[in-house]
């Protein structure tokens, strides 16, 4: 009786709630219990930079009842951490010793910030590895009383947080180990336009260097020492070095782990009735075929929905996602980056189109018949269309002229 | 209950006159009047786009209000929701202008309001009897019908073609 299955979901963010909604939409009489270790009710995690700037309050970013998260009927347990999964007995054990049985289990425990072991003093007061709403509230509070923040890492999270701090009037220095910012999302020369805009907006950017030590003063952090021994005075430090899957509680579960939980095309792990989705799951890139772990809300929501359908007995293949995929706007510049954006060798055909206000790089296969990746800055019109043809791995021989000439429309893709 | 209506395209009828685009922009202006709308700041935006596949094949494209809408699931702010009439709605108050919806929309029909930093799309003109683009279409290439009605018309058309083929 699929309708009465007992589902347990570990994690109440994009993947977990999307799955819970999908399960209940497919089988309304199912039991769905969602367990979250955070104290806060589910919230839109990518919105936390707005908590720091003060543009949004905690209640503005709540998930339940908003957007697609309107399905009712799941039970939510916050402030509850799962410490063990007993796949043999089909049950999970929580930090308070509670035993919760399941027919089907979803692991959507997400990621946790990576703290480089070579940096000394990451536990000093005033150091944040921004991930949760409660951390964002703490950072917001501290940022109201200080003047200088140092951001370690040149990724999107840090750039967004940096902007929130600039808006609050802080002096902000971004320390990036890579030769250029956003190195995961584009090549150094692609990022020049964004870097210029960031610097114009007041962000101080130091590339090619890293932090060695965070120094504790009388009121928490007082400076950061770089690997070349330069010292930057500051009262806040943000570590944005990416996230790693939260799998530590799965140690003795028998579930196959390869940095994250390995799943098949139907989001099922190596164990029967255990599924995984979101930042904790290892999925695949449809273009390269490689195993990847992504940390993107959009992917997590999509994969979670897919997992929920599978758990509810409606087999749904997950089409994978690009290892690189993101869109946002920083310093007034919108940009999209997806697919193969670091071609690196001569195995690709590359087209660039650069103007004063926009930058576009297209990466095609060697034979030129497939679009594999792109970076669009300034003008991101129809980005989703390109994502579609990339994901479908469509032969674009007859559309190529329009793709390069920036005149492709969905009418061409549908009827062309 | 009335069946939910959608905007359908009869693509062989479109002659590329762009009347739908104009009517759409006016319907989404402050004044709702074409002459005044042209002077509004910011300029009202159309949410239907007549695209030319080739010189002889113009196609109006607009939000499909997808059942499994990528934009709604992708939105990091919870700004896109499904309305009672099944259409999708972008809440401008919640939209933060991150353009994730633009990145995932396979039809390219989510526009970016650059002054306001908000995404916008077809809302099927909830305050009008039928969407402005449909009313404005001189060849009835765009129709506002339920799936049942639209498919019945298609079947009838197919039946006519068949009988003609058999010389009856």
XYZ file of C-alpha atoms in Angstrom:
584
model
C 0.000 0.000 0.000
C 2.163 2.796 -1.298
C -0.275 5.371 0.042
C 0.515 4.524 3.630
C 4.279 4.271 3.467
C 6.247 5.816 6.278
C 8.840 8.269 4.952
C 11.626 9.912 6.898
C 13.555 12.832 5.435
C 16.844 13.951 6.979
C 17.258 17.650 6.261
C 14.679 20.412 5.843
C 16.189 22.619 3.173
C 15.679 22.677 -0.602
C 16.103 18.941 -1.250
C 14.329 17.715 1.882
C 11.261 19.927 1.602
C 10.983 19.503 -2.163
C 10.976 15.742 -1.611
C 8.430 15.956 1.218
C 6.118 18.025 -1.005
C 6.580 15.645 -3.950
C 5.847 12.571 -1.804
C 2.629 14.088 -0.475
C 1.581 15.356 -3.864
C 2.022 11.859 -5.316
C 0.644 9.922 -2.342
C -1.395 12.259 -0.129
C -1.953 9.672 2.604
C 1.715 8.861 3.115
C 3.377 9.692 6.409
C 6.288 12.093 5.986
C 8.517 13.138 8.845
C 11.190 15.746 8.162
C 14.037 16.049 10.632
C 16.273 19.134 10.795
C 19.182 19.781 13.089
C 18.650 23.523 12.875
C 16.505 25.343 15.402
C 14.969 27.613 12.795
C 12.008 26.481 10.736
C 13.006 25.841 7.085
C 14.162 28.946 5.251
C 15.568 29.952 1.888
C 19.248 29.487 2.606
C 20.553 31.558 -0.350
C 18.790 34.549 1.182
C 21.037 34.758 4.242
C 23.259 37.510 2.829
C 20.126 39.697 2.992
C 19.867 38.930 6.714
C 23.335 40.423 7.129
C 22.479 43.556 5.185
C 19.216 43.853 7.105
C 17.152 43.936 3.887
C 15.304 40.815 5.042
C 14.351 39.539 8.464
C 14.174 35.885 9.522
C 10.429 35.743 8.911
C 10.832 37.050 5.338
C 12.849 34.013 4.297
C 10.615 31.231 5.628
C 9.997 28.382 3.174
C 6.835 26.658 4.330
C 3.813 28.097 2.539
C 5.972 30.021 0.035
C 6.821 29.347 -3.603
C 6.375 25.644 -4.369
C 6.477 24.659 -0.671
C 2.740 24.789 -0.126
C 2.018 21.089 0.283
C 0.566 20.410 3.707
C 0.720 17.293 5.788
C 4.358 16.603 6.657
C 5.572 16.550 10.228
C 8.584 18.706 10.971
C 11.062 18.099 13.777
C 13.569 20.911 14.203
C 16.579 20.938 16.523
C 16.913 17.184 15.972
C 20.110 15.684 14.658
C 20.282 12.195 13.224
C 23.362 10.461 14.601
C 23.040 7.070 12.946
C 21.248 5.255 10.151
C 20.526 1.578 10.778
C 19.738 0.347 7.289
C 19.286 -3.255 8.414
C 16.507 -2.436 10.864
C 15.269 0.453 8.686
C 15.458 3.080 11.392
C 17.400 6.206 12.300
C 18.627 7.254 15.713
C 18.618 10.895 16.833
C 20.860 12.815 19.214
C 18.285 12.480 21.982
C 18.289 8.702 21.562
C 14.960 8.585 19.788
C 14.501 5.731 17.334
C 12.535 6.547 14.193
C 11.501 3.743 11.846
C 11.043 4.258 8.126
C 9.869 2.416 5.066
C 11.758 4.852 2.863
C 14.478 7.244 3.910
C 15.831 10.338 2.200
C 19.246 11.659 3.079
C 19.156 15.382 2.374
C 21.517 16.481 5.105
C 23.160 19.029 2.837
C 26.676 20.347 3.061
C 28.809 21.956 5.677
C 31.352 24.701 5.107
C 34.874 23.569 4.400
C 37.363 25.015 6.856
C 40.913 24.727 5.486
C 43.051 23.035 8.169
C 46.015 25.248 7.282
C 44.275 28.351 8.621
C 44.934 28.808 12.314
C 42.252 30.343 14.512
C 39.041 29.507 12.642
C 37.237 29.162 15.980
C 37.988 32.713 17.131
C 34.939 34.849 17.930
C 33.883 36.881 14.911
C 34.864 34.227 12.368
C 31.991 32.947 10.260
C 31.653 30.130 7.788
C 28.263 31.294 6.668
C 25.734 28.523 6.240
C 22.806 28.916 8.587
C 20.256 31.564 9.420
C 21.400 31.687 13.019
C 24.993 32.332 11.903
C 23.728 35.082 9.616
C 21.865 36.728 12.482
C 25.013 36.591 14.626
C 27.085 38.051 11.788
C 24.495 40.784 11.234
C 24.681 41.747 14.875
C 28.457 41.902 14.979
C 28.672 43.747 11.678
C 26.671 46.641 13.143
C 29.486 47.415 15.565
C 32.630 46.955 13.494
C 34.415 48.678 10.637
C 36.423 46.133 8.680
C 35.727 42.597 7.445
C 37.998 40.170 5.617
C 36.482 37.569 3.316
C 38.551 34.451 2.643
C 37.576 32.904 -0.696
C 36.383 34.482 -3.920
C 33.215 32.488 -4.520
C 29.661 33.687 -4.869
C 28.631 33.324 -1.227
C 31.504 35.503 -0.105
C 30.847 38.063 -2.831
C 27.201 38.345 -1.818
C 28.095 38.585 1.869
C 30.776 41.159 1.021
C 28.162 43.279 -0.708
C 25.848 43.122 2.262
C 28.692 44.373 4.439
C 29.632 47.140 1.998
C 26.015 48.279 2.077
C 26.281 48.534 5.826
C 29.281 50.802 5.444
C 32.048 48.385 6.365
C 35.402 48.301 4.686
C 35.667 44.873 3.056
C 38.762 43.036 1.816
C 38.416 39.894 -0.257
C 41.374 37.515 -0.062
C 41.462 35.011 -2.922
C 43.969 32.216 -3.341
C 43.189 31.781 -7.039
C 44.564 34.209 -9.620
C 41.060 35.673 -10.019
C 37.680 35.783 -8.288
C 34.915 33.279 -9.134
C 37.519 30.770 -10.300
C 35.066 27.869 -9.991
C 32.587 29.562 -12.302
C 34.834 31.045 -14.966
C 38.361 31.536 -16.254
C 40.369 34.536 -15.037
C 39.860 36.577 -18.210
C 36.094 35.972 -18.075
C 35.941 37.532 -14.611
C 37.619 40.842 -15.415
C 34.384 42.752 -16.007
C 32.890 41.539 -12.724
C 36.089 42.265 -10.832
C 36.161 45.820 -12.137
C 32.547 46.350 -11.110
C 33.250 44.962 -7.636
C 36.263 47.206 -7.172
C 34.303 50.179 -8.366
C 31.673 49.364 -5.774
C 34.340 49.612 -3.103
C 35.453 46.033 -2.552
C 39.190 45.609 -1.975
C 40.366 42.468 -3.783
C 43.650 40.660 -3.155
C 44.277 37.682 -5.428
C 46.953 35.003 -5.342
C 47.292 34.957 -1.574
C 45.772 33.114 1.334
C 45.322 33.449 5.072
C 47.644 31.660 7.453
C 46.281 32.781 10.770
C 43.316 34.561 12.306
C 44.449 36.556 15.330
C 42.357 36.712 18.511
C 42.228 40.077 20.257
C 40.364 41.120 23.375
C 36.994 41.325 21.566
C 37.352 38.442 19.187
C 39.189 38.569 15.893
C 41.519 41.556 15.447
C 43.450 40.677 12.295
C 44.269 38.160 9.608
C 47.845 37.194 8.766
C 48.479 36.208 5.150
C 50.915 33.582 3.896
C 53.384 36.336 2.966
C 53.095 37.653 6.556
C 51.129 40.752 5.631
C 48.584 41.508 8.332
C 45.129 42.970 7.756
C 43.341 44.504 10.752
C 39.686 43.483 10.921
C 36.938 42.590 13.363
C 35.150 39.980 11.265
C 36.303 37.137 9.026
C 34.152 35.140 6.609
C 35.422 31.818 5.337
C 33.842 30.947 1.992
C 35.791 27.964 0.736
C 32.887 25.870 -0.467
C 30.921 23.113 1.208
C 31.419 19.387 1.720
C 28.626 16.799 2.022
C 27.388 16.102 5.571
C 27.928 12.346 5.743
C 29.665 11.876 9.099
C 26.582 10.222 10.644
C 26.550 7.573 7.889
C 29.882 5.988 8.888
C 28.599 2.512 9.789
C 25.440 2.526 7.677
C 26.895 0.546 4.800
C 25.778 3.210 2.314
C 28.310 3.793 -0.469
C 30.033 7.138 0.015
C 32.335 8.865 -2.462
C 32.721 12.206 -0.723
C 28.872 12.308 -0.765
C 26.153 9.674 -0.970
C 26.405 7.844 -4.289
C 23.027 7.439 -5.990
C 21.776 5.853 -9.189
C 19.777 7.598 -11.919
C 16.683 7.176 -9.751
C 18.286 8.934 -6.786
C 18.529 5.663 -4.834
C 21.644 4.991 -2.753
C 23.464 1.657 -2.659
C 20.994 0.466 0.006
C 17.391 -0.445 -0.672
C 14.789 2.157 0.278
C 17.415 4.808 1.027
C 17.566 7.777 -1.323
C 19.667 10.929 -1.363
C 19.332 14.378 -2.917
C 20.828 17.836 -2.777
C 24.267 18.947 -1.627
C 24.925 15.613 0.110
C 24.339 13.511 -2.992
C 26.811 12.514 -5.669
C 25.168 13.020 -9.024
C 26.490 13.226 -12.564
C 27.153 15.824 -15.213
C 25.162 14.992 -18.381
C 27.866 16.504 -20.588
C 31.027 15.053 -19.091
C 29.386 12.022 -17.453
C 31.561 12.654 -14.396
C 30.425 12.159 -10.820
C 29.840 15.518 -9.207
C 28.683 17.070 -5.970
C 27.072 20.477 -6.328
C 26.088 23.035 -3.755
C 23.302 24.818 -5.562
C 19.788 25.471 -4.275
C 18.276 25.053 -7.708
C 19.851 21.620 -8.190
C 18.858 20.510 -4.712
C 15.221 21.497 -5.228
C 15.074 19.704 -8.575
C 16.785 16.558 -7.333
C 14.706 16.546 -4.143
C 11.487 16.670 -6.152
C 12.764 13.782 -8.228
C 13.726 11.747 -5.145
C 10.319 12.396 -3.595
C 8.560 11.016 -6.653
C 10.781 7.922 -6.618
C 10.141 7.375 -2.916
C 6.408 7.665 -3.483
C 6.593 4.875 -6.051
C 6.607 6.961 -9.207
C 9.907 6.117 -10.950
C 11.507 9.346 -12.135
C 15.002 9.533 -13.598
C 17.124 12.479 -12.572
C 18.742 14.051 -15.586
C 21.841 15.174 -13.695
C 23.161 18.689 -13.627
C 26.133 20.648 -14.774
C 29.068 20.679 -12.380
C 29.157 24.410 -13.009
C 25.884 26.268 -12.989
C 24.961 29.527 -11.379
C 23.284 32.820 -12.037
C 23.230 35.954 -10.019
C 23.815 39.638 -10.022
C 26.721 41.263 -8.226
C 27.673 44.921 -8.353
C 24.883 45.600 -10.822
C 26.148 42.979 -13.252
C 24.019 39.923 -13.982
C 25.847 36.789 -15.012
C 25.262 33.147 -15.820
C 27.869 30.431 -15.936
C 27.175 26.813 -16.817
C 28.602 23.620 -18.237
C 32.158 23.449 -19.499
C 33.562 26.891 -18.713
C 37.223 25.967 -18.173
C 37.963 24.403 -21.574
C 41.678 24.696 -20.901
C 43.002 22.907 -23.996
C 42.448 22.865 -27.737
C 39.737 20.222 -27.611
C 36.999 22.814 -27.963
C 35.769 25.482 -30.299
C 35.428 28.754 -28.426
C 33.611 31.924 -29.426
C 33.823 35.157 -27.491
C 31.798 38.274 -27.883
C 32.930 41.256 -25.856
C 31.453 44.740 -25.660
C 31.662 47.548 -23.110
C 28.645 46.263 -21.248
C 28.624 42.542 -21.880
C 30.876 39.536 -22.160
C 29.991 36.193 -23.637
C 31.997 33.019 -23.995
C 30.575 29.996 -25.778
C 32.286 26.622 -25.568
C 31.413 24.147 -28.323
C 32.585 20.587 -28.846
C 35.657 20.083 -31.047
C 33.499 19.314 -34.083
C 31.490 22.434 -33.300
C 28.149 20.625 -33.295
C 27.368 20.706 -29.589
C 27.190 23.560 -27.122
C 28.986 22.464 -23.942
C 29.261 25.544 -21.805
C 28.884 29.286 -21.589
C 29.609 32.363 -19.562
C 27.294 35.338 -20.043
C 27.938 38.604 -18.237
C 25.907 41.778 -18.547
C 23.372 40.334 -20.961
C 21.902 36.995 -19.863
C 18.873 36.939 -22.118
C 17.597 33.452 -22.984
C 20.154 31.749 -20.721
C 17.650 29.000 -19.929
C 17.328 28.182 -23.578
C 21.040 27.426 -23.807
C 20.826 25.343 -20.660
C 18.090 23.353 -22.323
C 19.992 22.609 -25.520
C 23.128 21.795 -23.543
C 21.314 19.437 -21.242
C 19.498 17.751 -24.108
C 22.848 17.484 -25.878
C 21.154 18.648 -28.978
C 23.087 18.804 -32.240
C 23.043 22.542 -32.905
C 24.628 22.564 -36.348
C 21.633 24.388 -37.820
C 21.187 26.739 -34.878
C 24.817 27.642 -34.466
C 24.747 30.833 -36.454
C 21.910 32.121 -34.294
C 23.611 31.001 -31.095
C 26.793 32.853 -31.953
C 24.877 35.849 -33.295
C 22.857 35.974 -30.054
C 19.579 35.766 -31.923
C 18.451 32.285 -30.847
C 14.911 32.151 -29.464
C 12.730 29.369 -28.136
C 10.807 29.475 -31.408
C 13.971 28.233 -33.149
C 14.429 25.460 -30.623
C 10.812 24.325 -30.799
C 9.972 24.851 -34.453
C 13.274 25.557 -36.174
C -16.369 24.449 -12.116
C -15.108 26.172 -15.213
C -12.143 24.492 -16.760
C -8.894 26.375 -16.531
C -8.088 28.230 -19.716
C -4.690 28.602 -21.303
C -3.258 30.634 -24.141
C -2.802 28.361 -27.160
C -1.078 29.073 -30.431
C -2.329 28.136 -33.889
C 0.997 28.752 -35.470
C 0.020 28.631 -39.144
C -2.175 31.701 -38.540
C 0.465 34.072 -37.123
C 1.505 36.665 -39.680
C 4.013 38.420 -37.431
C 2.140 41.697 -36.946
C 3.340 42.076 -33.331
C -0.114 43.340 -32.206
C 0.040 40.909 -29.274
C 3.274 42.431 -28.015
C 1.876 45.930 -28.126
C -1.406 44.961 -26.438
C 0.524 43.085 -23.762
C 2.716 46.063 -22.931
C -0.313 48.354 -22.756
C -2.181 45.901 -20.535
C 0.800 45.964 -18.177
C 1.193 49.743 -18.173
C 0.020 52.105 -15.468
C -2.364 54.019 -17.737
C -3.685 51.049 -19.805
C -3.744 53.451 -22.726
C -1.398 53.030 -25.666
C -0.550 56.691 -26.172
C 0.089 57.358 -22.505
C 1.870 54.034 -22.045
C 4.472 55.040 -24.632
C 5.525 57.912 -22.405
C 5.636 56.002 -19.142
C 8.851 55.617 -17.171
C 9.825 52.857 -16.905
C 8.486 51.835 -20.275
C 5.847 49.089 -19.916
C 7.141 45.664 -20.871
C 5.536 43.068 -23.106
C 5.553 39.447 -21.915
C 4.788 37.842 -25.265
C 7.474 37.858 -27.918
C 6.993 37.280 -31.632
C 10.121 35.478 -32.740
C 10.978 34.669 -36.324
C 12.255 31.164 -36.958
C 12.703 32.203 -40.567
C 11.317 35.054 -42.623
C 8.074 33.212 -43.229
C 7.598 31.620 -39.848
C 6.819 34.074 -37.054
C 5.968 32.446 -33.716
C 4.644 34.195 -30.623
C 6.232 32.714 -27.485
C 5.161 33.327 -23.930
C 5.208 31.721 -20.497
C 3.716 28.221 -20.690
C 2.926 28.217 -16.960
C 4.541 24.774 -16.963
C 3.015 22.114 -14.768
C 6.452 21.111 -13.512
C 7.774 24.653 -13.580
C 11.584 24.841 -13.409
C 11.448 28.533 -12.477
C 9.262 27.973 -9.428
C 11.497 25.237 -8.042
C 14.668 27.116 -8.875
C 13.691 30.423 -7.253
C 15.904 31.013 -4.230
C 13.548 33.576 -2.738
C 10.215 31.737 -2.907
C 8.899 34.513 -5.141
C 7.196 32.278 -7.716
C 3.997 30.520 -6.810
C 1.103 28.710 -8.445
C -2.193 30.604 -8.422
C -5.630 29.053 -8.069
C -6.165 29.244 -11.829
C -2.947 27.179 -12.217
C -0.989 30.098 -13.647
C 2.412 30.981 -12.226
C 2.895 34.285 -10.496
C 6.145 36.139 -9.783
C 5.737 38.213 -6.642
C 7.718 41.377 -7.336
C 7.941 42.166 -3.625
C 9.779 38.922 -3.002
C 11.866 38.828 -6.174
C 15.486 39.800 -5.483
C 16.616 39.928 -9.117
C 19.072 37.010 -8.937
C 17.869 35.765 -12.358
C 17.945 32.089 -11.444
C 14.541 31.771 -13.136
C 16.015 33.253 -16.320
C 18.793 30.678 -16.134
C 16.410 27.724 -16.009
C 13.463 28.780 -18.193
C 13.744 26.650 -21.344
C 11.501 29.055 -23.276
C 13.415 32.229 -22.487
C 10.194 34.032 -21.647
C 11.074 35.494 -18.257
C 12.007 39.124 -18.709
C 14.297 41.219 -16.566
C 13.064 44.595 -15.450
C 16.438 46.275 -15.172
C 15.331 49.461 -13.404
C 13.314 47.626 -10.808
C 15.679 44.607 -10.654
C 12.684 42.302 -10.868
C 11.776 39.387 -13.089
C 8.479 39.519 -14.961
C 6.382 37.171 -17.078
C 2.961 36.566 -18.588
C 0.246 36.651 -15.930
C -2.576 35.804 -18.366
C -4.092 39.236 -17.560
C -6.064 38.182 -14.472
C -8.170 41.375 -14.505
C -9.359 40.983 -18.088
C -11.984 38.716 -19.606
C -9.311 37.217 -21.835
C -5.594 38.019 -22.068
C -4.827 41.214 -24.003
C -2.626 39.414 -26.534
C -5.478 37.068 -27.451
C -7.967 39.924 -27.851
C -5.506 41.837 -30.008
C -4.637 39.006 -32.390
C -6.301 39.840 -35.752
C -5.968 36.313 -37.156
C -6.888 34.458 -33.964
C -3.510 32.743 -33.945
C -3.619 33.110 -30.190
C -6.672 31.627 -28.488
C -7.709 31.448 -24.852
C -9.351 28.092 -24.287
C -9.445 25.082 -22.022
C -7.399 22.063 -23.059
C -10.660 20.190 -23.719
C -12.021 22.827 -26.082
C -8.720 23.317 -27.867
C -8.221 19.593 -28.463
C -11.835 19.172 -29.596
C -11.279 21.895 -32.186
C -8.108 20.129 -33.302
C -9.973 16.842 -33.678
C -12.739 18.471 -35.649
C -10.170 20.063 -37.912
C -8.443 16.703 -38.375
C -11.788 15.079 -39.187
C -12.486 17.715 -41.838
C -9.077 17.153 -43.395
C -9.653 13.408 -43.447
C -13.053 13.639 -45.071
C -11.685 16.072 -47.647
C -8.898 13.607 -48.401
C -11.467 10.947 -49.111
C -13.283 13.280 -51.457
C -16.500 13.424 -49.427
